mmCIF file of C-alpha atoms and ligand atoms in Angstrom:
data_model
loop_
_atom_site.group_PDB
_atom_site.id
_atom_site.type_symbol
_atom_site.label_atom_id
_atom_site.label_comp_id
_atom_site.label_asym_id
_atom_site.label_seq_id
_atom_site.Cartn_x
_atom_site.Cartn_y
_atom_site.Cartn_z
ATOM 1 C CA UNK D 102 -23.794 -23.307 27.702
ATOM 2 C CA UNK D 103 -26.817 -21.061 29.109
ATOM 3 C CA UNK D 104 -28.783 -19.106 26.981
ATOM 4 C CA UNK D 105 -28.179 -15.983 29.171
ATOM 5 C CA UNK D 106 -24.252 -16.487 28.664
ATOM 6 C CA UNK D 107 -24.294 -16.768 25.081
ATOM 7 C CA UNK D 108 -26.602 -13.697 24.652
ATOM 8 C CA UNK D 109 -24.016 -11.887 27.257
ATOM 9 C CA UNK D 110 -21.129 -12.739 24.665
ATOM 10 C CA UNK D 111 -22.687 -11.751 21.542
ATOM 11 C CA UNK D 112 -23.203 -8.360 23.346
ATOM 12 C CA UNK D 113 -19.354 -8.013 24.148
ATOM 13 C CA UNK D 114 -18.421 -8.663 20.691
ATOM 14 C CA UNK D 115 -20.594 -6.772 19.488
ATOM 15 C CA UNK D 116 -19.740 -3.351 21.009
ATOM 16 C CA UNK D 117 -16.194 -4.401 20.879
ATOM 17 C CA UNK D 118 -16.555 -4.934 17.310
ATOM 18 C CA UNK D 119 -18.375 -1.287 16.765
ATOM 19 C CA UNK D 120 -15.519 0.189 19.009
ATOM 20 C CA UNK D 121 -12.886 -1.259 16.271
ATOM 21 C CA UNK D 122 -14.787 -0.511 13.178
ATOM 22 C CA UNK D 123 -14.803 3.082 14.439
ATOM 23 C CA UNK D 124 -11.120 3.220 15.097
ATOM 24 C CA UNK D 125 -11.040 1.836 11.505
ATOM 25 C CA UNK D 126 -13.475 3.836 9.721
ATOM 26 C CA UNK D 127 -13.278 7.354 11.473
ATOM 27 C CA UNK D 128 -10.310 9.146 11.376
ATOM 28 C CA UNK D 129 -8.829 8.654 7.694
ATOM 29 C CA UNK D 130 -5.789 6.328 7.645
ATOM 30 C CA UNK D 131 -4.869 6.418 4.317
ATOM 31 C CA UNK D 132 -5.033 9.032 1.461
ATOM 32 C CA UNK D 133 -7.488 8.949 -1.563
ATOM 33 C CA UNK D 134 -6.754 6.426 -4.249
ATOM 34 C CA UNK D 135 -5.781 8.020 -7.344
ATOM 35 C CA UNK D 136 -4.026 4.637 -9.335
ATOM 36 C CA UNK D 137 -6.430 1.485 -10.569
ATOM 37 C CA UNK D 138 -3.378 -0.276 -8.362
ATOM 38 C CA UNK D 139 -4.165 1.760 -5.060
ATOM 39 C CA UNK D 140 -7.802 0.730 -5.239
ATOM 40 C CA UNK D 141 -7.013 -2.902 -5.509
ATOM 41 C CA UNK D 142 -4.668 -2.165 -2.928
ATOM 42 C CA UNK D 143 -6.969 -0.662 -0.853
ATOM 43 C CA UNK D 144 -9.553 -3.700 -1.176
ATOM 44 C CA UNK D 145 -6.981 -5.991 -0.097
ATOM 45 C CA UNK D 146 -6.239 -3.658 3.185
ATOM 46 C CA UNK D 147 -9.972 -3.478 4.388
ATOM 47 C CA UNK D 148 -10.236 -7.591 3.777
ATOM 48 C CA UNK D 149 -7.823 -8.386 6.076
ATOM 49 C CA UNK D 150 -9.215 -5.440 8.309
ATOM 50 C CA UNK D 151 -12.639 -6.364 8.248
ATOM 51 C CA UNK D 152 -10.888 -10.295 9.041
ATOM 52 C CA UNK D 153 -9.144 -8.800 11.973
ATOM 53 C CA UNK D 154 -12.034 -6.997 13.382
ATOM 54 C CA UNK D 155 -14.278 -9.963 13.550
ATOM 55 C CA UNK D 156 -11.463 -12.111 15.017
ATOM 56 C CA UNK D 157 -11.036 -9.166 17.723
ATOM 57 C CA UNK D 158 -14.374 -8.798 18.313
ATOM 58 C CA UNK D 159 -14.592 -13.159 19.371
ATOM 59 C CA UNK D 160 -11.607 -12.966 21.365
ATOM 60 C CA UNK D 161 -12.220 -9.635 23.644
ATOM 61 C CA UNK D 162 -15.723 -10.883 24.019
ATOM 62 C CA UNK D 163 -14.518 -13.868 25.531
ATOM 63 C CA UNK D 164 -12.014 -12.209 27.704
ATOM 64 C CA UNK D 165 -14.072 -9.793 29.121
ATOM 65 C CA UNK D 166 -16.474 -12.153 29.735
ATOM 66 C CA UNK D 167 -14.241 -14.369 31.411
ATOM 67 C CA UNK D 168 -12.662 -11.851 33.148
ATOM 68 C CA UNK D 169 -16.357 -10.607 34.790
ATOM 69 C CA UNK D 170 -17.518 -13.998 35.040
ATOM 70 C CA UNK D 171 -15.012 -15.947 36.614
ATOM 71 C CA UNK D 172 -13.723 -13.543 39.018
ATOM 72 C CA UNK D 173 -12.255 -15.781 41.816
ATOM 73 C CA UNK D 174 -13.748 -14.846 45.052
ATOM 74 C CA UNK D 175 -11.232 -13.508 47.584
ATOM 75 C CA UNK D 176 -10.965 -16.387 49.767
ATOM 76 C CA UNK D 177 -10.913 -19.114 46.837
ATOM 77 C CA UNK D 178 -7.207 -20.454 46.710
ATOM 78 C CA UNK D 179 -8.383 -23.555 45.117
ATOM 79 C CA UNK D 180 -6.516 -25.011 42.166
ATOM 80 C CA UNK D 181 -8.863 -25.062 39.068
ATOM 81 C CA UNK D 182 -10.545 -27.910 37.457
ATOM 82 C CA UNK D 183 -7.601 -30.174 35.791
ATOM 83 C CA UNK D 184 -8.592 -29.887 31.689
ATOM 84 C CA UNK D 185 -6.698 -31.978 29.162
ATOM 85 C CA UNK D 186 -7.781 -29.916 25.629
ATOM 86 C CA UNK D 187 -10.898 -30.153 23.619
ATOM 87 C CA UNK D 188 -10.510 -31.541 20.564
ATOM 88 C CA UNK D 189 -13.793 -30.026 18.756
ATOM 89 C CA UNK D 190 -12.563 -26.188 20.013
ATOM 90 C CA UNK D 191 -8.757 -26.961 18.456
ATOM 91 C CA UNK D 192 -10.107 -28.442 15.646
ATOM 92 C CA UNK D 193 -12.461 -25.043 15.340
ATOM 93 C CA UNK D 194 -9.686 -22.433 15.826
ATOM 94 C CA UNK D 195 -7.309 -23.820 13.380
ATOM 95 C CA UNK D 196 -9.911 -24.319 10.471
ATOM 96 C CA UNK D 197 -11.405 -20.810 10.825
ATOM 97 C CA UNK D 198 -7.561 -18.833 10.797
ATOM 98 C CA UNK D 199 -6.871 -21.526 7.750
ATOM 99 C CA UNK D 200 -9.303 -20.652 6.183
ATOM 100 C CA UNK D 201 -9.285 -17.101 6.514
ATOM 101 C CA UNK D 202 -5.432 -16.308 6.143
ATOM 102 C CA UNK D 203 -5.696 -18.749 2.918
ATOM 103 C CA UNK D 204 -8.376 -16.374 1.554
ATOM 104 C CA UNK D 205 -6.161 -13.477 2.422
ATOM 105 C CA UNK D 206 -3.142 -14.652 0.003
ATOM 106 C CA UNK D 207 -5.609 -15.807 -2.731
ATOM 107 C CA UNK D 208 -6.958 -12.267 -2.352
ATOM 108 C CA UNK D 209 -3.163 -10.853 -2.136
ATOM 109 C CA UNK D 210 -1.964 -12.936 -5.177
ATOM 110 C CA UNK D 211 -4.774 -12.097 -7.407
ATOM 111 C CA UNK D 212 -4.250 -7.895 -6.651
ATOM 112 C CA UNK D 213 -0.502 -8.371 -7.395
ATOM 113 C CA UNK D 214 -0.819 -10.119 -10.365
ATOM 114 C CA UNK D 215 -3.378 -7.608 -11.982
ATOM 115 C CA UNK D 216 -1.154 -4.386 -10.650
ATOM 116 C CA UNK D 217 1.946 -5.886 -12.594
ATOM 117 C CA UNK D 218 -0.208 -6.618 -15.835
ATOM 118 C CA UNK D 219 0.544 -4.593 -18.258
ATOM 119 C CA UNK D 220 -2.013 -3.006 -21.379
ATOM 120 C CA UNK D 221 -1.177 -2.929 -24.731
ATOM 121 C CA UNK D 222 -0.173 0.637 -25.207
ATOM 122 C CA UNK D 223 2.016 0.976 -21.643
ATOM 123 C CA UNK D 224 3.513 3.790 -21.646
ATOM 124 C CA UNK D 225 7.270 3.645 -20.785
ATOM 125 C CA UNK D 226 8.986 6.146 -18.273
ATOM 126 C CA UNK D 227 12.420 5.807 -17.583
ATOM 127 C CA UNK D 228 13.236 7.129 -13.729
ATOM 128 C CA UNK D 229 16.625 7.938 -13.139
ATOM 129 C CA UNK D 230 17.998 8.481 -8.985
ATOM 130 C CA UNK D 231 20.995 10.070 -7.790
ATOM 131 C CA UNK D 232 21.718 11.652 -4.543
ATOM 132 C CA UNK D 233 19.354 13.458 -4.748
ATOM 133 C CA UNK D 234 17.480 14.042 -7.398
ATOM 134 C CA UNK D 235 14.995 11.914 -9.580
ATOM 135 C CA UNK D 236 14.962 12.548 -13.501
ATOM 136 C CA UNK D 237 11.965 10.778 -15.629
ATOM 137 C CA UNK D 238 12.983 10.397 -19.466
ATOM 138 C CA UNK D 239 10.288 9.564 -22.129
ATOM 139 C CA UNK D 240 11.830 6.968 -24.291
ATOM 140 C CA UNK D 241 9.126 7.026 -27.054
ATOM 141 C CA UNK D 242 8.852 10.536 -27.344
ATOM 142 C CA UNK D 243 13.119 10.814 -28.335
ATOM 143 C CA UNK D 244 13.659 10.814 -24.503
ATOM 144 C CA UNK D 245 11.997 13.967 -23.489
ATOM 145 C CA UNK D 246 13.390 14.337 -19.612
ATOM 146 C CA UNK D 247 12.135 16.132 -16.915
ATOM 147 C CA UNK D 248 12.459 16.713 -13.332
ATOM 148 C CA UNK D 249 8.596 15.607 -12.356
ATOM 149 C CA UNK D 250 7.189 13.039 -13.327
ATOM 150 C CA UNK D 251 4.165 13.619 -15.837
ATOM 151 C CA UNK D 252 1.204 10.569 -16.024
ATOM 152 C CA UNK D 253 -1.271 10.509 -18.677
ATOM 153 C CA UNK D 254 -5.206 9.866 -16.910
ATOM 154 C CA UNK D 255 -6.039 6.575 -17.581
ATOM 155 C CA UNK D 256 -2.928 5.111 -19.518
ATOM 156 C CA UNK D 257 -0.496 2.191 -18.265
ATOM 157 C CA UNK D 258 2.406 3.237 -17.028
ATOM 158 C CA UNK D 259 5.606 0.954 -16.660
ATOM 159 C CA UNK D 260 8.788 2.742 -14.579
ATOM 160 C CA UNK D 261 12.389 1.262 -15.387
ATOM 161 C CA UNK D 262 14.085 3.106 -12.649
ATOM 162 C CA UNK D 263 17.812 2.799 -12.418
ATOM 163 C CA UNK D 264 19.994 4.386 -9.161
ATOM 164 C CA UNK D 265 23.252 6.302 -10.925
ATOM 165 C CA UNK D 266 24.937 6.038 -6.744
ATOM 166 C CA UNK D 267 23.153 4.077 -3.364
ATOM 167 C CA UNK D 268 19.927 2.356 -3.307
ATOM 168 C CA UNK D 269 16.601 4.975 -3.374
ATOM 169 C CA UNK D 270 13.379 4.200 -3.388
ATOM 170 C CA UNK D 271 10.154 5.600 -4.940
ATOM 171 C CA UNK D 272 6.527 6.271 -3.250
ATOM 172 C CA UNK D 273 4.176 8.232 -4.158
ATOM 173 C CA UNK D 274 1.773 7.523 -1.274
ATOM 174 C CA UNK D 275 -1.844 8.279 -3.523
ATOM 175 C CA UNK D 276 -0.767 5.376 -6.217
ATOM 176 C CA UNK D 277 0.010 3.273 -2.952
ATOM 177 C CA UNK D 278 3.079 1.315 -3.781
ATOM 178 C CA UNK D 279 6.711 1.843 -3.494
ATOM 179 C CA UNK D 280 9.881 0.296 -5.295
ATOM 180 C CA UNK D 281 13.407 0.770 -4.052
ATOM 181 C CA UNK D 282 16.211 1.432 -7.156
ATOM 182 C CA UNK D 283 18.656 0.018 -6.992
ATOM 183 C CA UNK D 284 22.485 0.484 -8.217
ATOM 184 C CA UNK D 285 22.841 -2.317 -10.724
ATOM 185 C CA UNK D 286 19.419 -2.853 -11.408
ATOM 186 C CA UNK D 287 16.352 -2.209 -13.369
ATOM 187 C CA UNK D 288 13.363 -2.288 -11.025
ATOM 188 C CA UNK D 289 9.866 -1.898 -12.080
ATOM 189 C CA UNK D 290 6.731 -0.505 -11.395
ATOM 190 C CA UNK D 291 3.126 -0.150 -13.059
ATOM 191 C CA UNK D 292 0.790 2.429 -12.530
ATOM 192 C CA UNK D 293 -2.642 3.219 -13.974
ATOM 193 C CA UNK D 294 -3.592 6.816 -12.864
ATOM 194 C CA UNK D 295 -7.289 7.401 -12.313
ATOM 195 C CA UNK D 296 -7.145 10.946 -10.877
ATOM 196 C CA UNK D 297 -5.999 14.375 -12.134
ATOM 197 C CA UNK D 298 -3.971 16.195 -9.642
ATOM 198 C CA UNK D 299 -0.837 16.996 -8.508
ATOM 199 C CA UNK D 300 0.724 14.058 -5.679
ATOM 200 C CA UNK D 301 4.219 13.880 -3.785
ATOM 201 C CA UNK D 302 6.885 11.916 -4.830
ATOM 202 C CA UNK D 303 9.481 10.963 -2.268
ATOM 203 C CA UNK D 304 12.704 9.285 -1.839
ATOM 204 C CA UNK D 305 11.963 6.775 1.053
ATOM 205 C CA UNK D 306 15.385 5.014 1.699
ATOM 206 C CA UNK D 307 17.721 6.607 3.684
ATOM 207 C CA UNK D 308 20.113 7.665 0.922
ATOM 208 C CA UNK D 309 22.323 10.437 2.440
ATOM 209 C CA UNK D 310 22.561 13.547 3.732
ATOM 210 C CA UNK D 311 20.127 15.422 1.133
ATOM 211 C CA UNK D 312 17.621 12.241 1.830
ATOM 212 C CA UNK D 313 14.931 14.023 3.633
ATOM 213 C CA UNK D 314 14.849 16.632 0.074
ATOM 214 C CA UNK D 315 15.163 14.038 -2.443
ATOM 215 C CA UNK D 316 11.499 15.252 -3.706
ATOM 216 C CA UNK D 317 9.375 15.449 -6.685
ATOM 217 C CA UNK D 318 5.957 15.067 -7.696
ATOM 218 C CA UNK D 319 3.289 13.042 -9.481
ATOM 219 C CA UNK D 320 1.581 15.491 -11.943
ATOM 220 C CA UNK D 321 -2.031 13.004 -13.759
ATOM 221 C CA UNK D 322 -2.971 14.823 -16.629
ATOM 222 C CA UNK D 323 -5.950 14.429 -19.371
ATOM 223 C CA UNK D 324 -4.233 12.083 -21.995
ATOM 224 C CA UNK D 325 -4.762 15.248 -24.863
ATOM 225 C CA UNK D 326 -2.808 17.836 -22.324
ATOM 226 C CA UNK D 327 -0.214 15.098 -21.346
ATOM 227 C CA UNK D 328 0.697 14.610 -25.568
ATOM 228 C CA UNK D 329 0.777 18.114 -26.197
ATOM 229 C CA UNK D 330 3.225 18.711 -22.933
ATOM 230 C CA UNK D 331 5.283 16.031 -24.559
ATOM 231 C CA UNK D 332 5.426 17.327 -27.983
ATOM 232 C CA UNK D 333 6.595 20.641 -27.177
ATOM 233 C CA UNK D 334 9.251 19.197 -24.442
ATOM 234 C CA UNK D 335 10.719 16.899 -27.593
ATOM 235 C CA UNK D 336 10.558 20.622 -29.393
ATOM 236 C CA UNK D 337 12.039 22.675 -26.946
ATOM 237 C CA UNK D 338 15.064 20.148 -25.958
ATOM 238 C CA UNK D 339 17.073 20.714 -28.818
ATOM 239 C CA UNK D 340 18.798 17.582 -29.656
ATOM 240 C CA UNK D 341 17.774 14.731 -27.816
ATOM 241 C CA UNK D 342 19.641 16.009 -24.810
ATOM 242 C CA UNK D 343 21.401 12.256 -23.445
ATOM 243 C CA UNK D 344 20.766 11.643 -19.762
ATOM 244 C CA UNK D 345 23.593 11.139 -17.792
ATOM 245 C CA UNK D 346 23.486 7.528 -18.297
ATOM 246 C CA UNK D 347 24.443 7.490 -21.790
ATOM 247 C CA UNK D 348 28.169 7.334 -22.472
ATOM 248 C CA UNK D 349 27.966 8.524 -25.917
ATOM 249 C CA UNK D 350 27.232 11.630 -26.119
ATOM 250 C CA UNK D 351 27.208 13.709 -29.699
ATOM 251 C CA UNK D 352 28.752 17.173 -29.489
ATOM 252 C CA UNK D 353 24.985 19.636 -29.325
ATOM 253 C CA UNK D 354 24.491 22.078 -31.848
ATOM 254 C CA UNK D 355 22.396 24.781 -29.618
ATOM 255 C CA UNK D 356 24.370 27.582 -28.355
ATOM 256 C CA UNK D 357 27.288 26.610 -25.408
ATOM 257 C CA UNK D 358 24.373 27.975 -22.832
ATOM 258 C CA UNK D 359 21.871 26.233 -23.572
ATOM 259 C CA UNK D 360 23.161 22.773 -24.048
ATOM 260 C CA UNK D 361 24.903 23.565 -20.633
ATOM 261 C CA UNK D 362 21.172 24.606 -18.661
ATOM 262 C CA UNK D 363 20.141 21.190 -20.120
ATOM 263 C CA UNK D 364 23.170 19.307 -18.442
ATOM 264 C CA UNK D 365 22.363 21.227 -15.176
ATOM 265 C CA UNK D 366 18.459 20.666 -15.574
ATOM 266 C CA UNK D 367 19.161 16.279 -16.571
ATOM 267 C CA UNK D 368 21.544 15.639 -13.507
ATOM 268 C CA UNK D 369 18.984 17.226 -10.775
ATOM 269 C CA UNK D 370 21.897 20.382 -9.875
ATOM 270 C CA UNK D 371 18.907 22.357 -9.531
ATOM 271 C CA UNK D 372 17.310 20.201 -6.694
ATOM 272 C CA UNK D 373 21.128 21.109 -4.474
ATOM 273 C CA UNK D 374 21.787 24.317 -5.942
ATOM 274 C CA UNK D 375 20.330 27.781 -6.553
ATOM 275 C CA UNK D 376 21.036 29.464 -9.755
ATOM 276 C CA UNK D 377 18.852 32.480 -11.102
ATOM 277 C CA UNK D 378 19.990 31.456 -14.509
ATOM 278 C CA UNK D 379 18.164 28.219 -14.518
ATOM 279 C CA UNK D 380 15.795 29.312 -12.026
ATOM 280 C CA UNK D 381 16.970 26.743 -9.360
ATOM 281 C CA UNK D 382 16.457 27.783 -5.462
ATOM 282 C CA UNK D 383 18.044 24.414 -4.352
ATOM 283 C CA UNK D 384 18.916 24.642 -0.811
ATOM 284 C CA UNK D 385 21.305 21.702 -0.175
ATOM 285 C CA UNK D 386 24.507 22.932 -1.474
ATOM 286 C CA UNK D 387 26.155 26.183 -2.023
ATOM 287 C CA UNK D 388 24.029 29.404 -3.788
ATOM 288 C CA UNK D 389 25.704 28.975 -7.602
ATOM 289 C CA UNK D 390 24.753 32.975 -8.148
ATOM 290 C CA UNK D 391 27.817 33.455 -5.857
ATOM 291 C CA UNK D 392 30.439 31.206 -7.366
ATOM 292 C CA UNK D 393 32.246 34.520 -8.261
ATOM 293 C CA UNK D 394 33.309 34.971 -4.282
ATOM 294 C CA UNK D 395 33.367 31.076 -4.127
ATOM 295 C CA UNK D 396 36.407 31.032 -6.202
ATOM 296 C CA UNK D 397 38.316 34.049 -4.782
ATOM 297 C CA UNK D 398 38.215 32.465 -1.578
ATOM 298 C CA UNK D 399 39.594 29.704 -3.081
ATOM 299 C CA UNK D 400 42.008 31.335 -4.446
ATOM 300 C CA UNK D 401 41.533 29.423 -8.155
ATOM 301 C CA UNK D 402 40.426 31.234 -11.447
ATOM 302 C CA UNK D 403 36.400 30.966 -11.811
ATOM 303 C CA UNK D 404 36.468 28.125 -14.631
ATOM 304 C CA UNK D 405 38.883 25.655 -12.841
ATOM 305 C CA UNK D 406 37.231 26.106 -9.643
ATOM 306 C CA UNK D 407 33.918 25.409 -11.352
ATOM 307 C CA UNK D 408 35.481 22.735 -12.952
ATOM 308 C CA UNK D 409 37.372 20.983 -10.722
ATOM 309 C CA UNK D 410 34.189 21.477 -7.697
ATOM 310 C CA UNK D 411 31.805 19.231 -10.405
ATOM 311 C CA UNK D 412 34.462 16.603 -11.078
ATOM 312 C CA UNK D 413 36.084 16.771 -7.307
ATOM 313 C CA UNK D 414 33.248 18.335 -5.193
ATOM 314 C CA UNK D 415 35.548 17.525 -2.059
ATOM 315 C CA UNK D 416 38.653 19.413 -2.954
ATOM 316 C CA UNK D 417 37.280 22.497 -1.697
ATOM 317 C CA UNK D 418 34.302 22.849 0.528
ATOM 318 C CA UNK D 419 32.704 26.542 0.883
ATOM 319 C CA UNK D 420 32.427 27.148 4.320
ATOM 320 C CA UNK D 421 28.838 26.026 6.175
ATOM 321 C CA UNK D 422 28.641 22.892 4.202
ATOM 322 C CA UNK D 423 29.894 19.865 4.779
ATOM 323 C CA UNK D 424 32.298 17.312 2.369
ATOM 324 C CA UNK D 425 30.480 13.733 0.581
ATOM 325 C CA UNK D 426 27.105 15.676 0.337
ATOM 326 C CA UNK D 427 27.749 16.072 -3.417
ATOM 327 C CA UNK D 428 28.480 12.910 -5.611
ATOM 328 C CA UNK D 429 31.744 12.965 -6.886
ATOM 329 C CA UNK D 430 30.210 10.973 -9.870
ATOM 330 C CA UNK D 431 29.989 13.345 -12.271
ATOM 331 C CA UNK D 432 33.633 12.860 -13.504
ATOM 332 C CA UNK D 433 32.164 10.269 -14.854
ATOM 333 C CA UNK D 434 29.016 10.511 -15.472
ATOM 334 C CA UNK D 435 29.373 13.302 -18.110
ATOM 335 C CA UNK D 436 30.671 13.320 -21.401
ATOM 336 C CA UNK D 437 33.457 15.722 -21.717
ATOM 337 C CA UNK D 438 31.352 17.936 -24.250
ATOM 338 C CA UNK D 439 28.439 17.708 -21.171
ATOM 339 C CA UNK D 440 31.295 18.451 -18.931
ATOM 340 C CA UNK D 441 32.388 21.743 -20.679
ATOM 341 C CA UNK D 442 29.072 23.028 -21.850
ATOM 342 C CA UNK D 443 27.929 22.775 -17.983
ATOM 343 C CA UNK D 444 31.266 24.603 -16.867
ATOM 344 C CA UNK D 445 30.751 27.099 -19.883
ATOM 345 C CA UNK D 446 27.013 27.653 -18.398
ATOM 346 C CA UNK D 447 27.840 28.161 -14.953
ATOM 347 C CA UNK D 448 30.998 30.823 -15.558
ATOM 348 C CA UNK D 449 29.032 32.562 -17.998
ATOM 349 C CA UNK D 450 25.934 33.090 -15.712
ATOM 350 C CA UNK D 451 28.638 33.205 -12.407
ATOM 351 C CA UNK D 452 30.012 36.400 -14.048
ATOM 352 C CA UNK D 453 26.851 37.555 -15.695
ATOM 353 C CA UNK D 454 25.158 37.683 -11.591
ATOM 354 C CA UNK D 455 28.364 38.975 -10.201
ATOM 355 C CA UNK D 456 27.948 41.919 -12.448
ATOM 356 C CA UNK D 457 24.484 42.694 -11.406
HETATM 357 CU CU1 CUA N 745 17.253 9.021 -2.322
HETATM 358 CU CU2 CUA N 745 16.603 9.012 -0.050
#
């Protein structure tokens, strides 16, 4: 091979290399890392990046070159030289991609292994999907819920998400990795957060009609801020209020109201519904402020309509929306005492709007 042809390739792959790095470093691809597991994440993406773009850079340097140089001339229909493989070349191009795509699952195994390792004092969040809503519980702190999920800076987080319906999914694109939940299942997932700030948190399997709302959000706080929220949530939910996956359920002691704005708050209504009383603005399903004129056009008295649209949410549909939107798993899902304090809740603050 002639000096001048080698030089002439180096200088192909080289700009074709620059062109590539651009394309990879300019515009930003992917958002800022704010979980120890993102970073590794992220280290793993540029090494096989930075793989492809030297591989890329060898083989449109040789095309290009190939392409200039070998031109046939317009009168040349000659058939080419006959060539019968080069053993030194095939022996070349499969050690290199061995050895390269071996490095890339050593690199791969060694990032998942440390993003599933867990500390010592994990801290463990319980995540809870239904269509379409996500509810986070706090087992160690008596099973403090709430509707976002709240991180700790710095701590080990473990997520035993359960689906109450179809199969979700969980990503919060920042932390970089995404679990589905499934019905029947616990699936898991560790995080480490290493930013403050307040990320997305989104449903992202197609899950039904409210799919495309089925959002919440990531809030990282400073490990003193994140104890203190957590204390006075375990204050202000009066008894441990039981998610909806618990089938025991002790009658509460708080006042009919508020036990039933903590059944509405547990099962996600508020991310379908909007109610003044609980300051939902849910867009989903039917305005709850108006269940008053809901349930004269439906010719029922207020408390069995409201009853029988949580247990049956098909039997009557308020014009403008359609039917299997709602889960008609509630039936079951509540306790009878969760049932009636909900029912209680929503007549009481039904009547209390209509009066306005
Ligand atoms: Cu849940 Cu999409």
């Amino acid at each position: 091979m002639r000096r001048g042809s080698i030089v002439a390739l180096l200088g192909l792959a080289l700009i074709a290399g620059g062109v590539a790095t651009a394309v990879a470093l300019v515009p930003t691809w992917l958002p800022e890392d704010a979980s120890q597991e993102a970073g590794r994440i992220a280290f793993t993406f540029w090494f096989v990046i930075a793989i492809c773009i030297f591989i890329f850079a060898i083989v449109a340097a040789v095309m290009v070159y190939a392409v200039l140089r070998f031109r046939v001339q317009e009168d040349d229909f000659e058939d080419g030289p006959p060539i019968h493989g080069h053993t030194g070349l095939e022996i070349t191009w499969t050690i290199i991609p061995f050895i390269l795509v071996t490095s890339i699952a050593i690199v791969s195994a060694i990032v998942l292994s440390r993003n599933d390792a867990q500390a010592k004092d994990t801290l463990r969040v319980d995540v809870t999907a239904q269509q379409f809503t996500f509810t986070f519980s706090y087992p160690d702190a008596g099973n403090v819920t709430s509707p976002v999920l709240m991180l700790p800076k710095g701590r080990s987080v473990e997520l035993y998400m359960r689906s109450l319906d179809v199969i979700h999914s969980v990503f919060v694109p920042q932390f970089s990795q995404k679990e589905d939940v499934v019905p029947g299942l616990v699936t898991q997932l560790h995080i480490t957060p290493t930013r403050l700030g307040t990320f997305p948190l989104e449903c992202t399997e197609l899950c039904g009609l409210g799919h495309s709302l089925m959002r919440s959000q990531a809030v990282v706080m400073e490990p003193a801020a994140f104890d203190s929220w957590l204390k006075k949530q375990g204050k202000t939910a009066a008894p441990p209020s039981s998610t909806t996956t618990s089938t025991t359920s002790t009658t509460t002691t708080t006042s009919p109201s508020a036990a039933g704005l903590s059944v509405f708050n547990a099962n996600g209504c508020s991310s379908c519904h909007t109610l003044s009383a609980a300051n939902a603005t849910g867009k989903v399903g039917p305005d709850l402020d108006n269940l008053v004129a809901y349930a004269k056009k439906a010719n029922q008295p207020l408390e069995a309509f409201v009853h029988d649209s949580i247990v049956d949410p098909n039997a009557y549909i308020q014009p403008g929306y359609q039917k299997n939107v709602m889960p008609g798993t509630f039936g079951q899902s509540l306790t009878k005492s969760q049932l009636d304090a909900l029912v209680a809740f929503l007549v009481q603050s039904a009547q209390q709007s209509g009066n306005k």
